[in-house]
mmCIF file with all atom_site columns, C-alpha atoms in Angstrom:
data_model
loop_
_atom_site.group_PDB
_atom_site.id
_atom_site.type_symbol
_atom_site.label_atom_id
_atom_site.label_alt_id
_atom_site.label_comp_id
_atom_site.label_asym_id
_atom_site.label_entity_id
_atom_site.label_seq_id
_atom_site.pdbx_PDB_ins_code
_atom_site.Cartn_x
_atom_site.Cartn_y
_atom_site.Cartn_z
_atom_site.occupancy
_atom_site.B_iso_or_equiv
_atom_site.pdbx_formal_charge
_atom_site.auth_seq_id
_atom_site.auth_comp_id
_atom_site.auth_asym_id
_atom_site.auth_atom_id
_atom_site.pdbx_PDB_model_num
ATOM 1   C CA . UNK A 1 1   ? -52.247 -8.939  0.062  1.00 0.00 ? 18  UNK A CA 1
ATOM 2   C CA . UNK A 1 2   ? -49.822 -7.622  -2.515 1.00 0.00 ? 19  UNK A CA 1
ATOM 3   C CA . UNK A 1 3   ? -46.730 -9.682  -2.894 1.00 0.00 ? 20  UNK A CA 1
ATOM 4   C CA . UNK A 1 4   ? -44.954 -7.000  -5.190 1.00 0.00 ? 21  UNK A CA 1
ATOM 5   C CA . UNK A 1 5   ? -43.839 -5.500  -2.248 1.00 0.00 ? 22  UNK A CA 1
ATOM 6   C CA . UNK A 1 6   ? -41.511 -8.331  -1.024 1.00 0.00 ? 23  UNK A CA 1
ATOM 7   C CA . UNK A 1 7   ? -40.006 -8.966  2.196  1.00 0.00 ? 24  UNK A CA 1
ATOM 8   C CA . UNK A 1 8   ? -39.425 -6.099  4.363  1.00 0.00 ? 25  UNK A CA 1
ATOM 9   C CA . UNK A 1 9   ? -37.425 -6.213  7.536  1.00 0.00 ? 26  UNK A CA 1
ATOM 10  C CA . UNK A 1 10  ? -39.009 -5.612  10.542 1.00 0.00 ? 27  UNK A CA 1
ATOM 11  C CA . UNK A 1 11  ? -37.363 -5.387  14.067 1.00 0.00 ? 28  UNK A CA 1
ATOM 12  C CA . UNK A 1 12  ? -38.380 -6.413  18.054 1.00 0.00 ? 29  UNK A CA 1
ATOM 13  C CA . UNK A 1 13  ? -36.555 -6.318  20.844 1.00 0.00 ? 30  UNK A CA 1
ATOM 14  C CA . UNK A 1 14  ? -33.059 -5.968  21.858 1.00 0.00 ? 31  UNK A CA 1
ATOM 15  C CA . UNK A 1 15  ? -30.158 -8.884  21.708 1.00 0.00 ? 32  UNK A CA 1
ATOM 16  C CA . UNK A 1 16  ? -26.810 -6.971  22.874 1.00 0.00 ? 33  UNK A CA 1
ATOM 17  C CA . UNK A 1 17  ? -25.238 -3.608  22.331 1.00 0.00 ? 34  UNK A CA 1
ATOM 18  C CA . UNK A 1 18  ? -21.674 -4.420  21.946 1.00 0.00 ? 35  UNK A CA 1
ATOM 19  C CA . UNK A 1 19  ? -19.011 -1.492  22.092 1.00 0.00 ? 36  UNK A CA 1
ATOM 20  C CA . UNK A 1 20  ? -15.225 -0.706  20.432 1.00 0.00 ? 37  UNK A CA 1
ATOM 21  C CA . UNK A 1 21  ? -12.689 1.529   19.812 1.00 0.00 ? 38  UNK A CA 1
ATOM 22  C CA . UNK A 1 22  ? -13.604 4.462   17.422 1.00 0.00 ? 39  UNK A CA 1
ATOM 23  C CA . UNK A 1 23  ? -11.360 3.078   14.121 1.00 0.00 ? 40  UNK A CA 1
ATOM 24  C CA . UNK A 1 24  ? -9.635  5.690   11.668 1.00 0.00 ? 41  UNK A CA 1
ATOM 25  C CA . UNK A 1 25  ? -11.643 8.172   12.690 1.00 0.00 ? 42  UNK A CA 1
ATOM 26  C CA . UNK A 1 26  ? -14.854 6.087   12.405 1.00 0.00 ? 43  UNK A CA 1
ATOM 27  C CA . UNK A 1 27  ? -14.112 5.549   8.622  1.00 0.00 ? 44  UNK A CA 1
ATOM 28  C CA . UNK A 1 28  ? -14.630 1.622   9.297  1.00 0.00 ? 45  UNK A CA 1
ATOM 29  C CA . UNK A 1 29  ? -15.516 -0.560  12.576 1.00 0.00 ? 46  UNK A CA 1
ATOM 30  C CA . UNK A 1 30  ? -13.487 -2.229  14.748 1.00 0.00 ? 47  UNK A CA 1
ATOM 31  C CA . UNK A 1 31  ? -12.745 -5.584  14.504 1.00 0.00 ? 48  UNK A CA 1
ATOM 32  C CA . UNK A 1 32  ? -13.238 -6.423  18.324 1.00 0.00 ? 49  UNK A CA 1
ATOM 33  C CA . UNK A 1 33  ? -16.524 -5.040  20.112 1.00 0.00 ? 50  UNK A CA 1
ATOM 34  C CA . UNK A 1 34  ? -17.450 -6.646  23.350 1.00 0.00 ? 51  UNK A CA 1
ATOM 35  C CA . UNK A 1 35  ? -20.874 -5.910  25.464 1.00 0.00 ? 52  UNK A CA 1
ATOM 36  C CA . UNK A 1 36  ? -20.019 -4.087  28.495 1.00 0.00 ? 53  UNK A CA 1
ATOM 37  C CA . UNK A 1 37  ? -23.004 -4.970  31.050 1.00 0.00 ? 54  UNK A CA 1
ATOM 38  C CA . UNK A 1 38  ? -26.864 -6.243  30.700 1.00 0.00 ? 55  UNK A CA 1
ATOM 39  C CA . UNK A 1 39  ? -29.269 -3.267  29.785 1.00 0.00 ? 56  UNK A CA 1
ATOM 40  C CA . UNK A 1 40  ? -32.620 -2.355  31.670 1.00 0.00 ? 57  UNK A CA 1
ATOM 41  C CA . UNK A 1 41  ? -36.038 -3.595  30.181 1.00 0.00 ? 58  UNK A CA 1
ATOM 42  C CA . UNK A 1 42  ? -37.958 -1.040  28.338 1.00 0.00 ? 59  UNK A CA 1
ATOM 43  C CA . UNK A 1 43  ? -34.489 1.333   28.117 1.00 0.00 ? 60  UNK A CA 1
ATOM 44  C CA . UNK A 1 44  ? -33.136 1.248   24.701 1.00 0.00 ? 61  UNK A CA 1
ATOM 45  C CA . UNK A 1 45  ? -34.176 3.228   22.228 1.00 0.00 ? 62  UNK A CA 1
ATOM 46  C CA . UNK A 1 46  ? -32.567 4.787   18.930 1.00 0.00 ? 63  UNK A CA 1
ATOM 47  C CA . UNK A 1 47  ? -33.621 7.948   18.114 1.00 0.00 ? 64  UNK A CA 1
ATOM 48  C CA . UNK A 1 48  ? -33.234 10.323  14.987 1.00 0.00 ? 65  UNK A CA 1
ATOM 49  C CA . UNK A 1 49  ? -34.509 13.477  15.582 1.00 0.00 ? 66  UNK A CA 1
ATOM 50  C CA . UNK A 1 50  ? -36.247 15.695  12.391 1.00 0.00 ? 67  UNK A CA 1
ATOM 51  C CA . UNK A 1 51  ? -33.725 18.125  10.582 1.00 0.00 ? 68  UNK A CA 1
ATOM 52  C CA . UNK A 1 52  ? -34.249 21.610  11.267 1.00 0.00 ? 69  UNK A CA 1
ATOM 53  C CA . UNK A 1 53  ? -35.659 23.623  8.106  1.00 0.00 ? 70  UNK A CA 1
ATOM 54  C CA . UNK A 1 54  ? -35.305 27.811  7.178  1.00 0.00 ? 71  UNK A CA 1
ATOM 55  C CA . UNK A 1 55  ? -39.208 28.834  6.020  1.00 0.00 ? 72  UNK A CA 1
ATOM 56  C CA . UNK A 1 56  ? -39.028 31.812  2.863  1.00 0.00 ? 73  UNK A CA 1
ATOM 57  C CA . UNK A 1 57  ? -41.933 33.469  2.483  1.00 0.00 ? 74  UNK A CA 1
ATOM 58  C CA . UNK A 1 58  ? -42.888 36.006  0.004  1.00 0.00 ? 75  UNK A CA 1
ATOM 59  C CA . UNK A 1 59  ? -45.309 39.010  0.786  1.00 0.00 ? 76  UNK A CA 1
ATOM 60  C CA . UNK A 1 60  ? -47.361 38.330  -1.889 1.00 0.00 ? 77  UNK A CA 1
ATOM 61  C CA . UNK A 1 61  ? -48.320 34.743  -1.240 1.00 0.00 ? 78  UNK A CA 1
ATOM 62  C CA . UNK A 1 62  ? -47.806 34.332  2.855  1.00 0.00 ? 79  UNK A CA 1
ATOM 63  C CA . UNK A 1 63  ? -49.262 31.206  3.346  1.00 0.00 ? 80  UNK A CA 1
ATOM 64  C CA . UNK A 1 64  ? -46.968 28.668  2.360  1.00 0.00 ? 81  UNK A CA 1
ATOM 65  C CA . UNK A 1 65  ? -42.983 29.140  1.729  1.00 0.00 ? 82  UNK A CA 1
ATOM 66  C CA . UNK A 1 66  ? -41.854 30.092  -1.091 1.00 0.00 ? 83  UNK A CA 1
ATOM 67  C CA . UNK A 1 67  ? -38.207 28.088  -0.545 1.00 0.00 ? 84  UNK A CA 1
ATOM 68  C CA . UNK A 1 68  ? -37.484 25.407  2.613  1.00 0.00 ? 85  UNK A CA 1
ATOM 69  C CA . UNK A 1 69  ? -33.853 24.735  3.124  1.00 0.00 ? 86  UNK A CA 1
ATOM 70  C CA . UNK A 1 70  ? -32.729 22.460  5.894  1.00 0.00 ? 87  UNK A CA 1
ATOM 71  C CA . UNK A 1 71  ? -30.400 24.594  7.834  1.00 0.00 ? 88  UNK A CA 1
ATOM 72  C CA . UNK A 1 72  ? -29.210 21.610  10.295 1.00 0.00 ? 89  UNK A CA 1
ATOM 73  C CA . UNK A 1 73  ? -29.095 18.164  10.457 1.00 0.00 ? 90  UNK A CA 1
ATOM 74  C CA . UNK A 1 74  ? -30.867 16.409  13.287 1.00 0.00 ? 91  UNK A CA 1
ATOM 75  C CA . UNK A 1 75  ? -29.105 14.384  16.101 1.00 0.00 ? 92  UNK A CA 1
ATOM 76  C CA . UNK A 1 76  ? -29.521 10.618  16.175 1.00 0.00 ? 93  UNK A CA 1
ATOM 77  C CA . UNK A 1 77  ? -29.105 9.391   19.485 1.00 0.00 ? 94  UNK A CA 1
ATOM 78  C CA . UNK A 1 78  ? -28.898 5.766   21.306 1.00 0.00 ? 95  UNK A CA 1
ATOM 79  C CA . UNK A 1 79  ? -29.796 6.173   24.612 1.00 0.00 ? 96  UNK A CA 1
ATOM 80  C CA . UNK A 1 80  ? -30.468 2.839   26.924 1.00 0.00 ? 97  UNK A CA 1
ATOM 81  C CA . UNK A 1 81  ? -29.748 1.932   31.215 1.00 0.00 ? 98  UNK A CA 1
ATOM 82  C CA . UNK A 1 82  ? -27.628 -0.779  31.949 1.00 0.00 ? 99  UNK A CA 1
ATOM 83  C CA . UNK A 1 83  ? -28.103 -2.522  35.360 1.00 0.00 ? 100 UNK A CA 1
ATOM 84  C CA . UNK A 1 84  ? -24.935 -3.798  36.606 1.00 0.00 ? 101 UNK A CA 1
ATOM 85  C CA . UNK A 1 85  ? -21.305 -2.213  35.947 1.00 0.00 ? 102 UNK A CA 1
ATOM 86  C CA . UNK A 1 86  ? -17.925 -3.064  37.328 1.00 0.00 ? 103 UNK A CA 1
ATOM 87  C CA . UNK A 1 87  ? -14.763 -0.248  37.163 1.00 0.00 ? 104 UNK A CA 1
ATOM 88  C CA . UNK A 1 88  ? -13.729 -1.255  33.892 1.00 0.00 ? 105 UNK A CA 1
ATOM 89  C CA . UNK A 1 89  ? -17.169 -0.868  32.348 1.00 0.00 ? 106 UNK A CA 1
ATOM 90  C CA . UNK A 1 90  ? -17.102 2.894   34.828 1.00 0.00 ? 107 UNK A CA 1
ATOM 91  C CA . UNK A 1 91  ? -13.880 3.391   32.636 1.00 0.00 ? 108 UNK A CA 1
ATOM 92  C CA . UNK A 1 92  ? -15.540 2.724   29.249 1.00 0.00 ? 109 UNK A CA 1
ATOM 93  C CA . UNK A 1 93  ? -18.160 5.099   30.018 1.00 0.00 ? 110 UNK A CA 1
ATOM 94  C CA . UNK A 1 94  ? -16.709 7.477   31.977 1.00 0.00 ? 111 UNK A CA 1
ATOM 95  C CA . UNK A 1 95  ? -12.799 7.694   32.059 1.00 0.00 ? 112 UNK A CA 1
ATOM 96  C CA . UNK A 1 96  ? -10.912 7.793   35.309 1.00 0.00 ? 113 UNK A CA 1
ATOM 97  C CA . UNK A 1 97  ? -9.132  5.074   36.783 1.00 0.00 ? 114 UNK A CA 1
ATOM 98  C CA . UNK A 1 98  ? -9.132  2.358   39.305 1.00 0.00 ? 115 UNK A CA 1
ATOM 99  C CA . UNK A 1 99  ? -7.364  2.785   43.184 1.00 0.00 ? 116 UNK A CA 1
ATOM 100 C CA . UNK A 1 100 ? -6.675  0.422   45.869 1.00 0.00 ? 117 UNK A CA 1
ATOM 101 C CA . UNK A 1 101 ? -8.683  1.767   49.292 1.00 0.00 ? 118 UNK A CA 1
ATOM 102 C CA . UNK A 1 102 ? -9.882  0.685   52.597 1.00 0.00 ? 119 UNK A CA 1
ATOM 103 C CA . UNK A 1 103 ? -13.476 0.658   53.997 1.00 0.00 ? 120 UNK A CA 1
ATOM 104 C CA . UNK A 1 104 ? -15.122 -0.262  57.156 1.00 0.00 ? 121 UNK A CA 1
ATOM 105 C CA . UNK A 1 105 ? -18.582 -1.699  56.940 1.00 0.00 ? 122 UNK A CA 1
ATOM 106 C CA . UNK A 1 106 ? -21.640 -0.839  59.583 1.00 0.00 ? 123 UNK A CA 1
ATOM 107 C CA . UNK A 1 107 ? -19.663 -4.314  62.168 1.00 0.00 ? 124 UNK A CA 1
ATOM 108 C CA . UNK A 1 108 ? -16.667 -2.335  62.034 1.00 0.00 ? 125 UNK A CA 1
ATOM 109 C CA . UNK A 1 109 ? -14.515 -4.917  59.738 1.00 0.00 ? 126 UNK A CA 1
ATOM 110 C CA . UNK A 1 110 ? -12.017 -3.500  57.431 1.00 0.00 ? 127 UNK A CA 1
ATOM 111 C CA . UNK A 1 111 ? -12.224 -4.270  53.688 1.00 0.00 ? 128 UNK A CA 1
ATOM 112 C CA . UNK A 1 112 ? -9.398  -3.957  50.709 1.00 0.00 ? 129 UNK A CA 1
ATOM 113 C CA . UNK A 1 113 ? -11.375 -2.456  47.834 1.00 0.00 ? 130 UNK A CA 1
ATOM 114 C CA . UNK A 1 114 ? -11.197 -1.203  44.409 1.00 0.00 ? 131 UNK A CA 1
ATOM 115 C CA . UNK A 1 115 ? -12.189 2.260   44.019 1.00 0.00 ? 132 UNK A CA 1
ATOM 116 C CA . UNK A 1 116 ? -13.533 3.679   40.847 1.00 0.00 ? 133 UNK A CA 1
ATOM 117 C CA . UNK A 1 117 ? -12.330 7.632   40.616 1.00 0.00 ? 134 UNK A CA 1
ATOM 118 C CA . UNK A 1 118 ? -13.920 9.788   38.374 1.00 0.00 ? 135 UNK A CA 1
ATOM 119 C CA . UNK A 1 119 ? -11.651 12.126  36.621 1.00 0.00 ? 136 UNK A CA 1
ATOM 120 C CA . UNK A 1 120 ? -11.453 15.392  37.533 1.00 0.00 ? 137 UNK A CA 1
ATOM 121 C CA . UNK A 1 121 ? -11.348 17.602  34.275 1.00 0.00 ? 138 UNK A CA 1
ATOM 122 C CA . UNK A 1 122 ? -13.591 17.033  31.439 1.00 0.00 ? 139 UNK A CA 1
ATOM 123 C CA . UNK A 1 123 ? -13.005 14.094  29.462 1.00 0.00 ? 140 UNK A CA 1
ATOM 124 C CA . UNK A 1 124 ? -14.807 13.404  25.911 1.00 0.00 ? 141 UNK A CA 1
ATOM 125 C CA . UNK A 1 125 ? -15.180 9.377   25.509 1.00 0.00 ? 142 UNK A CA 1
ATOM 126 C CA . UNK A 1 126 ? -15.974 8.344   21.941 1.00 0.00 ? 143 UNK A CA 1
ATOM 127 C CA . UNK A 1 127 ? -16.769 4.767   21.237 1.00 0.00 ? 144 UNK A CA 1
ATOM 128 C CA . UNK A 1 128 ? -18.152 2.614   18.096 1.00 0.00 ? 145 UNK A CA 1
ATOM 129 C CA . UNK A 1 129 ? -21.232 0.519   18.954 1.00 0.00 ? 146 UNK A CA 1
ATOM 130 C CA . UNK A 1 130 ? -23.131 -2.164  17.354 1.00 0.00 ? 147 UNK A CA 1
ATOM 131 C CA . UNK A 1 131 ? -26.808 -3.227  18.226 1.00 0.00 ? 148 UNK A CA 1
ATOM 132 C CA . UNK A 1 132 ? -27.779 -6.861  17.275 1.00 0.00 ? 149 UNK A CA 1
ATOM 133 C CA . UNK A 1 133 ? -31.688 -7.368  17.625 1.00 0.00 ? 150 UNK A CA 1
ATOM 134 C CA . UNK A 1 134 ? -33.285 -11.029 17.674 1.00 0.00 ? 151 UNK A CA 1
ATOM 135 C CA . UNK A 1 135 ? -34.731 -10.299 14.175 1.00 0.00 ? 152 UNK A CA 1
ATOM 136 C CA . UNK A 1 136 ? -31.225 -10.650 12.615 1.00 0.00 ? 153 UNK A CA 1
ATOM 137 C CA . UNK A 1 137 ? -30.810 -6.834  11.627 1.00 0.00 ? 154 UNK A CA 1
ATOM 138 C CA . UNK A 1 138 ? -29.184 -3.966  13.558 1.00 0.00 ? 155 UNK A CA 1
ATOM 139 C CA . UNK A 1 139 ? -27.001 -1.235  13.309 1.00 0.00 ? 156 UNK A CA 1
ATOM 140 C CA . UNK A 1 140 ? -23.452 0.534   13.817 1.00 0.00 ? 157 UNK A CA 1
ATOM 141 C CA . UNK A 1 141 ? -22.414 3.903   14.734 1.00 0.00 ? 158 UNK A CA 1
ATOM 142 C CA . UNK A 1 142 ? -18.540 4.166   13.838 1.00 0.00 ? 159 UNK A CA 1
ATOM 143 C CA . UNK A 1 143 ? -18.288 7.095   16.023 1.00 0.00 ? 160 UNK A CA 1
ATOM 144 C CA . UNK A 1 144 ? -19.945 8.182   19.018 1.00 0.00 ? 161 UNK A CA 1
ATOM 145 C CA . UNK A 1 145 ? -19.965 10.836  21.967 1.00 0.00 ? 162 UNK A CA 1
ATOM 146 C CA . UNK A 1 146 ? -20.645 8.962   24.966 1.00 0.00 ? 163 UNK A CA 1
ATOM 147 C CA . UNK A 1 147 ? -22.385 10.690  27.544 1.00 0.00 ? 164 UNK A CA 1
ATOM 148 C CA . UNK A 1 148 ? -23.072 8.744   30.811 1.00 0.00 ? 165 UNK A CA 1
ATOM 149 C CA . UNK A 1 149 ? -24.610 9.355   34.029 1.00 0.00 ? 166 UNK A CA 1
ATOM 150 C CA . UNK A 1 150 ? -25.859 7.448   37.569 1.00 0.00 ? 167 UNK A CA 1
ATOM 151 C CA . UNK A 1 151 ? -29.236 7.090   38.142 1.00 0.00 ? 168 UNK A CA 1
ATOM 152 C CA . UNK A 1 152 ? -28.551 5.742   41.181 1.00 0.00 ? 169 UNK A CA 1
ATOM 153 C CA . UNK A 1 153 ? -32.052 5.050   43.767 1.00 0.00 ? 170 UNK A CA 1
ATOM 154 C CA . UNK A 1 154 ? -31.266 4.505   47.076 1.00 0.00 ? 171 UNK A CA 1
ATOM 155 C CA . UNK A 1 155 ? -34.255 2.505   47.460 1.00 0.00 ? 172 UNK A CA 1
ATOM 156 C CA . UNK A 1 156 ? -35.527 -1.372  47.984 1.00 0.00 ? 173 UNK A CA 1
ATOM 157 C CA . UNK A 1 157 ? -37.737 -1.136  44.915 1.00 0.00 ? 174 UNK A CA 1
ATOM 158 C CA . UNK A 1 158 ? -35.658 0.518   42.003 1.00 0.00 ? 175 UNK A CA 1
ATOM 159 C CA . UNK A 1 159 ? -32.114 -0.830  40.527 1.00 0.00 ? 176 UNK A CA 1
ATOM 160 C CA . UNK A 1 160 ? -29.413 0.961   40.438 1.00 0.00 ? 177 UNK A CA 1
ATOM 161 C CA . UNK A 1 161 ? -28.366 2.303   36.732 1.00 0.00 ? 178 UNK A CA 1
ATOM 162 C CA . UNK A 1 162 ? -26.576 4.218   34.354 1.00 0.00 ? 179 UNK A CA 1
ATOM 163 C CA . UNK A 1 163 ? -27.960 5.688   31.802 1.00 0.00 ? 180 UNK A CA 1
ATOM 164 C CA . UNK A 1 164 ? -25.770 6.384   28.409 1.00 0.00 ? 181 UNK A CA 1
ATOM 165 C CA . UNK A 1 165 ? -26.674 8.409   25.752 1.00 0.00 ? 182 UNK A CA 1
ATOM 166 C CA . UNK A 1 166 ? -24.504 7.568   22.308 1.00 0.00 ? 183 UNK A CA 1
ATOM 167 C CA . UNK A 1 167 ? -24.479 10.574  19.943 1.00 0.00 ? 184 UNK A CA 1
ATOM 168 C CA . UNK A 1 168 ? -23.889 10.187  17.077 1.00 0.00 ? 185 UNK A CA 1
ATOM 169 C CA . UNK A 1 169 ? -21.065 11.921  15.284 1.00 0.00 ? 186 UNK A CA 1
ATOM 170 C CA . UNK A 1 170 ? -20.355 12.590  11.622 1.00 0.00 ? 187 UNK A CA 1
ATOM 171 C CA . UNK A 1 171 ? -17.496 9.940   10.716 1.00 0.00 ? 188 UNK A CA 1
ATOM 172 C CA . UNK A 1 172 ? -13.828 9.985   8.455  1.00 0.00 ? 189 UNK A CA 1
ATOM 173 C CA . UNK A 1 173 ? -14.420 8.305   5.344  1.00 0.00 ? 190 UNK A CA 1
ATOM 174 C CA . UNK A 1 174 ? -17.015 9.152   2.311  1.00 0.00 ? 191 UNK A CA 1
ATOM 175 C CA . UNK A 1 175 ? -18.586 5.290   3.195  1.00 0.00 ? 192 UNK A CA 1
ATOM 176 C CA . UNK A 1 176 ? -19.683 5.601   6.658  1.00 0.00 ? 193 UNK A CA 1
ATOM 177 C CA . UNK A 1 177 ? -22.612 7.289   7.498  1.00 0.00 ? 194 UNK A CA 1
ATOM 178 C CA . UNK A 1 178 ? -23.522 8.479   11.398 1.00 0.00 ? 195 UNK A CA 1
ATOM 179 C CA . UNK A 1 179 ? -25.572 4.988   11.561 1.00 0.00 ? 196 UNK A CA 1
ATOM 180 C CA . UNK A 1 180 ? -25.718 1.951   9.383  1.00 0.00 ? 197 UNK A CA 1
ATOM 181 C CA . UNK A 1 181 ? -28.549 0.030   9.498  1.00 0.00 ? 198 UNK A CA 1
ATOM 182 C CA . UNK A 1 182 ? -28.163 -3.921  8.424  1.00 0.00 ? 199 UNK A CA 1
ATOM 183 C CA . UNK A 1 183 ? -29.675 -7.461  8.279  1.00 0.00 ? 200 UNK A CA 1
ATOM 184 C CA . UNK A 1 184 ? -28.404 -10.579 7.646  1.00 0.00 ? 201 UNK A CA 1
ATOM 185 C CA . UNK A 1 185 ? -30.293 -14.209 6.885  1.00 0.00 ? 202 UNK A CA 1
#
């Protein structure tokens, strides 16, 4: 065992994925991030894809480049399901707004409820997020597209979800990167 290389940080699991208000154009994080709903089991997962690369051959020596440039950077993307929601959180994720409305259930009583209403025209939600793990590290993403969607089974053995998808995007500031990976002791 060689101790030269010191402590490394290794991470398990998943302790909360908190989300805020995208701050100065992502240049720093908010202050206040709160965790909107529980996620799924076996749904989270951070994701940075491989940058895509221009190949330069010469026709002299075609079987290796000559030059590789990367010609575009690859997305890094947060993608997990939560399991429960209420309208606020259906805000959050997907803008709208809340209504009063009326329902009657299968007996035929009438019920005052709170309708969620999706917006009608496109609407581009950007939040900052923070992901604590159990092993004391994580990471933030000052500014991200948030793309969300139902996955919504109408049956008596699946939950119903929403899957979100947090993209992220290139921040303000010359100290933020797209993610920041931490720890703490």
């Amino acid at each position: 065992k060689d101790m030269a290389l010191g402590k490394k940080i290794r991470s398990v699991g998943l302790s909360a994925i908190l989300f805020g208000d995208v701050t100065d154009g992502g240049a720093k994080m908010p202050e206040e991030m709160k965790q909107l709903a529980r996620t799924l089991k076996g749904t989270a997962n951070f994701t940075t894809e491989q940058d895509q690369t221009q190949e330069f051959f010469c026709e002299e020596e075609p079987d290796a480049p000559v030059e590789s440039v990367i010609s575009e950077k690859g997305l890094k993307n947060l993608t997990f399901n939560i399991l429960e929601w209420d309208n606020a959180v259906l805000q959050t994720l997907f803008g709208g707004k809340e209504v009063d409305g009326k329902i009657k259930d299968l007996s035929g009583t009438e019920h005052n409820v709170k309708k969620f209403i999706p917006p009608k025209d496109y609407v581009e939600v950007e939040k900052a997020l923070r992901v604590l793990t159990p092993y004391k590290v994580g990471f933030d993403i000052p500014r991200a597209k948030i793309l969300a969607r139902f996955q919504w089974n109408l049956t008596r053995t699946e939950i119903a979800q929403i899957e979100v998808t947090a993209r992220c995007m290139n921040p303000d500031g010359d100290d933020s990167g797209t993610y920041e990976p931490f720890s703490w002791t």
